[in-house]
Amino acid sequence: ISGSGSTLLGYIGIDTIIEQMRKKTMKTGFDFNIMVVGHSGLGKSTLVNTLFKSQVSRKSAGWARDDKIPKTVDIKAVSHVLEEGGVKMKLTVVDTPGFGDQINNDNCWEPISKYINEQYEKFLKEEVNITRKKRIPDTRVHCCLYFISPTGHSLRQLDVEFMKRLSHSVNIIPVIAKADTMTIEERQDFKQRVRKELEMGGIEFYPQKEFDEDMEDKSDNDKIREAMPFAVVGSDKEYQVNGKRVLGRKTAWGIVEVENPNHCEFAQLRDFLIRSHLQDLKEVTHNIHYETYRAKRLNENGGLHPISSNDTQESNL
Amino acid sequence: MTSNIRYKSRIPVKTEENAEEKQYVGFATLPNQVHRKSVKKGFDFTLMVAGESGMGKSTLVNSLFLTDLYKDRKLLNAEERINQTVEIIKHTVDIEEKGVKLKLTIVDTPGFGDAVNNNECWKPITDYIDQQFEQYFRDESGLNRKNIQDNRVHCCLYFIPPFGHGLRPVDVEFMKALHEKVNIIPLIAKADCLTPNEIKKLKDRIREEIDKFGIKVYQFPECDSDEDEEFKQLDKELKECTPFAVIGSNTVVEARGQRVRGRLYPWGIVEVENQSHCDFVKLRNMLIRSHMHDLKDVTCDVHYENYRAQCIQEMTSKLAQDNRMESPIPILPLSTPDVETEKLIKMKDEELKRMQEMLNKMQQQMHDKDQ
């Protein structure tokens, strides 16, 4: 970075700000909220556990494996604090049992939409307060993993309905669940068909084209968009393969290795979600989805009045 | 060896004594004569497949019967399927093997369970089955019964997704709507995405839920007590293996030096006909090689008869109401009238009994009120 005309005579040390920010982030830690949506049995809990290499899902939190499918969609959030390399992350996994499991699934997306908006509302109320907390607790959903059933044919109607309605209020990342149901060829065909249907339905999944900031972003994100939705397999069991211990699924005809890019695209999803775009997911949620919600709220009913933190919360949505 | 060998009788004939020979009549060959006549006439079998799209139904049917019934099928995408209702599509194919002809009809049910709102999505299916029964009933009661076409559904393969933790509400409702109209054989579809442990857990869970919800799936008949131990053992294994976890494939792959039907994954090859990989062979043997005839029998003797009895009951009660002498369909069939009137009398008796019980109850209630 150089100013127009002037040359820096000697080293000032502006670049150390990055190091200072990094140290600060490590000390304060950060929040990340991920929601999983899909009908029961698609391996949502297992995948989340595999992604974060810990027992972080609702099922591992001691809630018994529900014997009955709930009559309406439940929203269940479980939080854990994970630490890696000195960085602390408070991970909240929001599960949605009951979605798509009934005979009549009309409007089963409404409880989910309501939850997402409630988190925006909570944040907005804090922001608008006279005396604001130093760090507003962030319960907003940063990322919604939508699990597509690997039928091999195309998207189901419910998939299209859900993603159409929610892609404008939250970052949706569609994934193809239980990818070990399909051969590589079937998987490619399926992906192509799914991508076409997403396009035809006008569904903008994350990373959305319109939010690419510069050419570099665009080219990176184009590559990712072309490879999505990622076909994944999850597992919390380890097996010995070629002298190494790997996470996998053991069948009578071989071991499916979760982190082997020749077997499935879990590693790609993990790298994308956690190692490169984690911060961006939060930023898009804050700068775009939340701002959209805020603008809408402030425009209706003459806006929100700043309240003191003594008032009870009411969210009329 | 005597000249009795001509009849190819399976019953050992004592040929040593002339006295025995004189007593041997020869009707023991009847099964063989029936066999020969049937071979000439050919068999028919109607199989229905039901389950949501993408469960591998078409692939399994093709694998079972070694055909390609779905060559020209066009798969619809999600937008196109938005207003689609459940359809009933029939494919018929004539198969001949070792001189035996089979007219196989596959009844497909595209659209089942695919919509957002699947309320009563099984209604077109139950209507179809009832229509076939009704048509057969009319034909059977008619005057010219030479060429009755039997389109009744002999068996329904129901595909349960392997992704769940057991039966879903739509599975339970579907099977309950159909279990008294057709032989239901539940299958676990696309079983190659499950580990052996997961398959076992799922099967146990499904069997438990079938019991819990009172679903009457097709039961294999008990072995005759004089069958040999090996057969009995096989039969027992078959029964404990339900619901069958199946895989289908239309492609041939190379495995262990042989060309077999299978699916090629980066981590291994699944062989459709390998019993340690899935239950396809068990299903095929049961469906085609040992129980095809029993499935037809149960359809005729149980499901159809239930339908018929119900039909007659409705018609007689309607007659009683209308008090008309004539009826559009000759309800008294040409077969044994005694059985029919006996059935009617029995039904009337039961109705009377129920009314009597209701009266008693009402009297009791009034009596309690008075006190």
CSV table of C-alpha atoms in Angstrom, one decimal, chain A:
chain,number,residue,atom,x,y,z
A,1,ILE,CA,0.0,0.0,0.0
A,2,SER,CA,1.6,3.3,-1.0
A,3,GLY,CA,0.2,6.8,-1.0
A,4,SER,CA,0.0,8.6,-4.3
A,5,GLY,CA,3.4,10.3,-4.9
A,6,SER,CA,4.8,9.8,-1.3
A,7,THR,CA,7.3,7.1,-0.6
A,8,LEU,CA,7.6,5.6,2.8
A,9,LEU,CA,11.1,6.2,4.2
A,10,GLY,CA,11.6,3.5,6.6
A,11,TYR,CA,9.3,1.0,8.3
A,12,ILE,CA,6.3,2.4,10.2
A,13,GLY,CA,4.6,-0.7,11.3
A,14,ILE,CA,1.1,-0.2,10.1
A,15,ASP,CA,0.9,-3.8,9.1
A,16,THR,CA,1.2,-4.9,12.7
A,17,ILE,CA,-2.4,-3.9,13.1
A,18,ILE,CA,-3.4,-7.2,11.6
A,19,GLU,CA,-1.4,-8.9,14.4
A,20,GLN,CA,-3.1,-6.8,17.0
A,21,MET,CA,-6.5,-7.6,15.6
A,22,ARG,CA,-5.6,-11.2,15.6
A,23,LYS,CA,-4.6,-11.1,19.2
A,24,LYS,CA,-7.7,-9.3,20.2
A,25,THR,CA,-9.9,-11.9,18.4
A,26,MET,CA,-8.1,-14.7,20.2
A,27,LYS,CA,-8.7,-13.1,23.5
A,28,THR,CA,-12.4,-12.3,23.0
A,29,GLY,CA,-13.3,-15.3,21.0
A,30,PHE,CA,-16.2,-15.4,18.6
A,31,ASP,CA,-19.7,-16.7,18.2
A,32,PHE,CA,-20.8,-18.9,15.3
A,33,ASN,CA,-24.4,-20.0,14.9
A,34,ILE,CA,-25.2,-22.8,12.4
A,35,MET,CA,-28.7,-24.1,11.7
A,36,VAL,CA,-29.3,-27.5,10.1
A,37,VAL,CA,-32.5,-28.2,8.2
A,38,GLY,CA,-33.7,-31.4,6.5
A,39,HIS,CA,-36.1,-34.2,7.1
A,40,SER,CA,-35.1,-36.8,9.7
A,41,GLY,CA,-32.5,-39.4,9.0
A,42,LEU,CA,-30.3,-37.4,6.6
A,43,GLY,CA,-27.4,-37.4,9.0
A,44,LYS,CA,-27.6,-33.8,10.1
A,45,SER,CA,-26.3,-34.3,13.6
A,46,THR,CA,-23.6,-36.6,12.5
A,47,LEU,CA,-22.4,-34.2,9.9
A,48,VAL,CA,-22.2,-31.3,12.3
A,49,ASN,CA,-20.2,-33.4,14.8
A,50,THR,CA,-17.9,-34.5,12.0
A,51,LEU,CA,-17.4,-30.9,10.8
A,52,PHE,CA,-16.4,-29.6,14.2
A,53,LYS,CA,-14.7,-32.9,15.3
A,54,SER,CA,-16.7,-32.8,18.6
A,55,GLN,CA,-20.0,-33.9,19.9
A,56,VAL,CA,-21.8,-30.7,19.4
A,57,SER,CA,-25.2,-31.7,18.0
A,58,ARG,CA,-28.5,-31.8,19.8
A,59,LYS,CA,-28.4,-35.6,19.8
A,60,SER,CA,-25.1,-35.6,21.7
A,61,ALA,CA,-26.3,-33.1,24.3
A,62,GLY,CA,-28.0,-35.9,26.1
A,63,TRP,CA,-31.4,-35.4,24.6
A,64,ALA,CA,-32.7,-38.9,24.0
A,65,ARG,CA,-33.1,-39.9,20.3
A,66,ASP,CA,-36.7,-38.8,20.0
A,67,ASP,CA,-38.9,-41.8,19.4
A,68,LYS,CA,-41.7,-39.7,18.1
A,69,ILE,CA,-41.6,-37.3,15.2
A,70,PRO,CA,-42.8,-34.0,16.6
A,71,LYS,CA,-46.1,-32.8,15.2
A,72,THR,CA,-44.7,-29.3,14.3
A,73,VAL,CA,-41.2,-28.2,13.7
A,74,ASP,CA,-39.3,-27.7,16.9
A,75,ILE,CA,-36.3,-25.4,17.1
A,76,LYS,CA,-33.6,-26.7,19.4
A,77,ALA,CA,-30.4,-24.8,20.0
A,78,VAL,CA,-27.3,-26.3,21.7
A,79,SER,CA,-24.1,-24.4,22.5
A,80,HIS,CA,-20.6,-25.5,23.1
A,81,VAL,CA,-17.3,-23.6,23.5
A,82,LEU,CA,-14.6,-25.0,21.3
A,83,GLU,CA,-11.0,-24.0,21.5
A,84,GLU,CA,-8.3,-24.5,18.9
A,85,GLY,CA,-4.9,-22.8,18.6
A,86,GLY,CA,-5.7,-20.4,21.3
A,87,VAL,CA,-8.9,-19.2,19.6
A,88,LYS,CA,-12.2,-19.7,21.4
A,89,MET,CA,-15.4,-20.3,19.5
A,90,LYS,CA,-18.9,-20.4,21.0
A,91,LEU,CA,-20.6,-22.7,18.5
A,92,THR,CA,-24.4,-22.9,18.6
A,93,VAL,CA,-26.0,-25.6,16.5
A,94,VAL,CA,-29.7,-25.0,15.9
A,95,ASP,CA,-31.6,-28.2,15.0
A,96,THR,CA,-35.1,-28.3,13.4
A,97,PRO,CA,-36.6,-31.7,14.1
A,98,GLY,CA,-39.9,-32.3,12.5
A,99,PHE,CA,-39.2,-30.4,9.3
A,100,GLY,CA,-40.5,-32.3,6.3
A,101,ASP,CA,-41.5,-35.4,8.3
A,102,GLN,CA,-45.3,-35.0,8.3
A,103,ILE,CA,-47.7,-36.2,5.7
A,104,ASN,CA,-48.8,-32.6,5.2
A,105,ASN,CA,-45.8,-30.3,5.3
A,106,ASP,CA,-47.5,-27.1,4.2
A,107,ASN,CA,-45.8,-24.1,5.8
A,108,CYS,CA,-43.4,-26.2,7.9
A,109,TRP,CA,-40.8,-23.6,7.1
A,110,GLU,CA,-42.7,-20.9,9.1
A,111,PRO,CA,-41.3,-21.8,12.6
A,112,ILE,CA,-37.8,-21.7,11.1
A,113,SER,CA,-38.4,-18.3,9.4
A,114,LYS,CA,-39.9,-17.0,12.6
A,115,TYR,CA,-36.9,-18.1,14.7
A,116,ILE,CA,-34.4,-16.5,12.3
A,117,ASN,CA,-36.3,-13.2,12.4
A,118,GLU,CA,-36.6,-13.4,16.2
A,119,GLN,CA,-32.8,-13.5,16.4
A,120,TYR,CA,-32.6,-10.4,14.2
A,121,GLU,CA,-35.2,-8.7,16.4
A,122,LYS,CA,-33.3,-9.5,19.5
A,123,PHE,CA,-30.1,-8.0,18.1
A,124,LEU,CA,-32.0,-5.0,16.8
A,125,LYS,CA,-33.5,-4.2,20.2
A,126,GLU,CA,-30.1,-4.3,21.8
A,127,GLU,CA,-28.7,-2.1,19.1
A,128,VAL,CA,-31.4,0.5,19.5
A,129,ASN,CA,-31.1,0.6,23.3
A,130,ILE,CA,-30.0,3.7,25.1
A,131,THR,CA,-27.5,1.9,27.2
A,132,ARG,CA,-26.0,-0.7,25.0
A,133,LYS,CA,-24.1,-3.7,26.0
A,134,LYS,CA,-20.4,-3.6,24.9
A,135,ARG,CA,-20.7,-6.8,23.0
A,136,ILE,CA,-24.2,-7.6,21.8
A,137,PRO,CA,-24.7,-11.4,22.2
A,138,ASP,CA,-25.1,-12.6,18.7
A,139,THR,CA,-27.6,-15.4,18.3
A,140,ARG,CA,-28.3,-14.6,14.6
A,141,VAL,CA,-28.1,-17.6,12.3
A,142,HIS,CA,-24.9,-17.2,10.3
A,143,CYS,CA,-25.4,-20.2,8.1
A,144,CYS,CA,-28.2,-22.6,7.3
A,145,LEU,CA,-27.1,-26.0,6.0
A,146,TYR,CA,-29.9,-27.4,4.0
A,147,PHE,CA,-29.8,-31.2,3.5
A,148,ILE,CA,-31.0,-32.5,0.2
A,149,SER,CA,-32.1,-36.1,0.0
A,150,PRO,CA,-29.9,-38.1,-2.4
A,151,THR,CA,-32.7,-39.5,-4.5
A,152,GLY,CA,-30.6,-39.2,-7.6
A,153,HIS,CA,-33.5,-37.6,-9.5
A,154,SER,CA,-34.0,-34.0,-8.6
A,155,LEU,CA,-34.9,-31.6,-5.8
A,156,ARG,CA,-38.1,-32.3,-4.0
A,157,GLN,CA,-40.9,-29.7,-4.0
A,158,LEU,CA,-40.3,-29.0,-0.3
A,159,ASP,CA,-36.6,-28.3,-1.0
A,160,VAL,CA,-37.5,-25.6,-3.6
A,161,GLU,CA,-40.2,-24.0,-1.4
A,162,PHE,CA,-38.0,-23.8,1.6
A,163,MET,CA,-34.9,-22.4,-0.2
A,164,LYS,CA,-36.9,-19.9,-2.2
A,165,ARG,CA,-38.5,-18.4,0.9
A,166,LEU,CA,-35.4,-18.4,3.1
A,167,SER,CA,-32.5,-17.5,0.8
A,168,HIS,CA,-33.3,-13.8,1.3
A,169,SER,CA,-33.1,-13.8,5.0
A,170,VAL,CA,-30.3,-16.2,5.8
A,171,ASN,CA,-27.2,-17.7,4.1
A,172,ILE,CA,-28.3,-21.1,2.8
A,173,ILE,CA,-25.7,-23.7,2.0
A,174,PRO,CA,-27.3,-26.7,0.3
A,175,VAL,CA,-25.6,-30.0,0.8
A,176,ILE,CA,-26.3,-33.4,-0.6
A,177,ALA,CA,-26.6,-35.7,2.3
A,178,LYS,CA,-25.6,-39.4,2.6
A,179,ALA,CA,-23.6,-39.1,-0.6
A,180,ASP,CA,-22.5,-42.7,-0.3
A,181,THR,CA,-25.9,-43.7,-1.8
A,182,MET,CA,-24.7,-42.6,-5.2
A,183,THR,CA,-21.9,-43.6,-7.5
A,184,ILE,CA,-19.7,-40.8,-8.8
A,185,GLU,CA,-21.5,-40.7,-12.1
A,186,GLU,CA,-24.9,-40.6,-10.5
A,187,ARG,CA,-23.6,-37.8,-8.2
A,188,GLN,CA,-22.4,-35.7,-11.1
A,189,ASP,CA,-25.7,-36.0,-12.9
A,190,PHE,CA,-27.7,-35.3,-9.8
A,191,LYS,CA,-25.6,-32.2,-9.0
A,192,GLN,CA,-26.1,-30.8,-12.4
A,193,ARG,CA,-29.9,-31.3,-12.3
A,194,VAL,CA,-30.0,-29.8,-8.8
A,195,ARG,CA,-28.0,-26.7,-9.9
A,196,LYS,CA,-30.3,-26.2,-12.8
A,197,GLU,CA,-33.3,-26.4,-10.6
A,198,LEU,CA,-31.8,-23.9,-8.1
A,199,GLU,CA,-31.1,-21.6,-11.0
A,200,MET,CA,-34.6,-21.9,-12.4
A,201,GLY,CA,-36.1,-21.3,-9.0
A,202,GLY,CA,-34.1,-18.1,-8.7
A,203,ILE,CA,-32.5,-19.5,-5.5
A,204,GLU,CA,-29.4,-17.6,-4.5
A,205,PHE,CA,-27.5,-19.8,-2.1
A,206,TYR,CA,-24.3,-18.7,-0.3
A,207,PRO,CA,-21.9,-17.5,-1.6
A,208,GLN,CA,-24.3,-15.2,-3.4
A,209,LYS,CA,-23.1,-13.8,-6.7
A,210,GLU,CA,-24.4,-10.3,-5.9
A,211,PHE,CA,-22.2,-10.0,-2.8
A,212,ASP,CA,-18.8,-10.8,-4.4
A,213,GLU,CA,-16.7,-7.8,-3.5
A,214,ASP,CA,-14.0,-7.9,-6.1
A,215,MET,CA,-12.6,-9.9,-9.0
A,216,GLU,CA,-10.6,-12.1,-6.7
A,217,ASP,CA,-13.6,-12.9,-4.6
A,218,LYS,CA,-15.6,-13.6,-7.7
A,219,SER,CA,-13.1,-16.0,-9.1
A,220,ASP,CA,-12.7,-17.9,-5.8
A,221,ASN,CA,-16.4,-18.0,-5.3
A,222,ASP,CA,-17.2,-19.0,-8.8
A,223,LYS,CA,-15.2,-22.1,-8.4
A,224,ILE,CA,-17.0,-22.9,-5.2
A,225,ARG,CA,-20.4,-22.2,-6.7
A,226,GLU,CA,-19.7,-24.5,-9.5
A,227,ALA,CA,-18.8,-27.3,-7.2
A,228,MET,CA,-21.9,-26.9,-5.0
A,229,PRO,CA,-23.9,-28.5,-3.6
A,230,PHE,CA,-21.3,-30.6,-1.9
A,231,ALA,CA,-22.0,-34.3,-1.7
A,232,VAL,CA,-21.1,-35.3,1.8
A,233,VAL,CA,-20.8,-38.2,4.1
A,234,GLY,CA,-20.5,-37.9,7.9
A,235,SER,CA,-19.1,-40.2,10.5
A,236,ASP,CA,-17.8,-40.2,14.0
A,237,LYS,CA,-16.2,-43.7,13.8
A,238,GLU,CA,-12.6,-44.4,13.0
A,239,TYR,CA,-11.2,-47.2,11.0
A,240,GLN,CA,-7.7,-48.3,10.0
A,241,VAL,CA,-7.0,-47.7,6.3
A,242,ASN,CA,-3.6,-48.1,4.8
A,243,GLY,CA,-2.0,-47.8,8.2
A,244,LYS,CA,-3.8,-44.6,9.1
A,245,ARG,CA,-6.8,-44.1,11.2
A,246,VAL,CA,-9.6,-42.3,9.3
A,247,LEU,CA,-13.2,-41.3,9.9
A,248,GLY,CA,-15.4,-43.5,7.8
A,249,ARG,CA,-18.3,-45.9,7.3
A,250,LYS,CA,-17.6,-49.6,7.1
A,251,THR,CA,-19.7,-51.7,4.7
A,252,ALA,CA,-19.4,-55.2,3.5
A,253,TRP,CA,-17.7,-54.0,0.3
A,254,GLY,CA,-15.3,-51.3,1.5
A,255,ILE,CA,-14.8,-48.4,3.8
A,256,VAL,CA,-16.1,-45.0,2.8
A,257,GLU,CA,-13.5,-42.4,3.9
A,258,VAL,CA,-15.1,-39.2,5.0
A,259,GLU,CA,-12.1,-37.0,4.4
A,260,ASN,CA,-11.0,-38.6,1.2
A,261,PRO,CA,-11.7,-36.3,-1.7
A,262,ASN,CA,-12.1,-39.2,-4.1
A,263,HIS,CA,-14.9,-40.6,-2.0
A,264,CYS,CA,-17.0,-37.6,-1.1
A,265,GLU,CA,-16.8,-33.8,-0.8
A,266,PHE,CA,-16.8,-33.4,2.9
A,267,ALA,CA,-13.3,-32.0,3.0
A,268,GLN,CA,-14.3,-29.4,0.5
A,269,LEU,CA,-17.3,-28.4,2.5
A,270,ARG,CA,-15.3,-28.2,5.7
A,271,ASP,CA,-12.6,-26.1,4.2
A,272,PHE,CA,-15.1,-23.8,2.6
A,273,LEU,CA,-17.3,-23.4,5.6
A,274,ILE,CA,-14.7,-23.3,8.4
A,275,ARG,CA,-11.3,-22.6,7.0
A,276,SER,CA,-12.0,-19.9,4.4
A,277,HIS,CA,-15.5,-18.5,4.7
A,278,LEU,CA,-16.4,-18.6,8.3
A,279,GLN,CA,-15.8,-14.9,8.9
A,280,ASP,CA,-17.5,-14.0,5.6
A,281,LEU,CA,-20.6,-15.9,6.6
A,282,LYS,CA,-20.9,-13.7,9.7
A,283,GLU,CA,-20.2,-10.5,7.8
A,284,VAL,CA,-22.8,-11.2,5.1
A,285,THR,CA,-25.3,-12.1,7.9
A,286,HIS,CA,-24.5,-8.8,9.7
A,287,ASN,CA,-24.0,-6.4,6.8
A,288,ILE,CA,-26.7,-7.7,4.5
A,289,HIS,CA,-29.4,-10.0,5.9
A,290,TYR,CA,-29.5,-8.2,9.2
A,291,GLU,CA,-29.5,-4.7,7.6
A,292,THR,CA,-32.3,-5.8,5.3
A,293,TYR,CA,-34.3,-6.9,8.3
A,294,ARG,CA,-33.5,-3.7,10.2
A,295,ALA,CA,-34.5,-1.4,7.3
A,296,LYS,CA,-37.8,-3.2,7.0
A,297,ARG,CA,-38.5,-2.9,10.7
A,298,LEU,CA,-37.6,0.7,10.9
A,299,ASN,CA,-39.8,1.6,8.0
A,300,GLU,CA,-42.9,0.0,9.4
A,301,ASN,CA,-45.0,1.4,12.2
A,302,GLY,CA,-42.9,4.5,12.4
A,303,GLY,CA,-39.8,2.7,13.5
A,304,LEU,CA,-38.5,1.3,16.8
A,305,HIS,CA,-38.1,3.4,19.9
A,306,PRO,CA,-35.0,3.0,22.0
A,307,ILE,CA,-35.9,1.2,25.1
A,308,SER,CA,-34.0,0.8,28.3
A,309,SER,CA,-32.8,-2.7,29.2
A,310,ASN,CA,-35.5,-2.9,31.9
A,311,ASP,CA,-38.4,-3.3,29.5
A,312,THR,CA,-39.6,-6.8,28.7
A,313,GLN,CA,-39.1,-8.0,25.2
A,314,GLU,CA,-41.9,-8.2,22.9
A,315,SER,CA,-41.5,-9.4,19.4
A,316,ASN,CA,-44.5,-9.0,17.2
A,317,LEU,CA,-43.6,-10.7,14.0
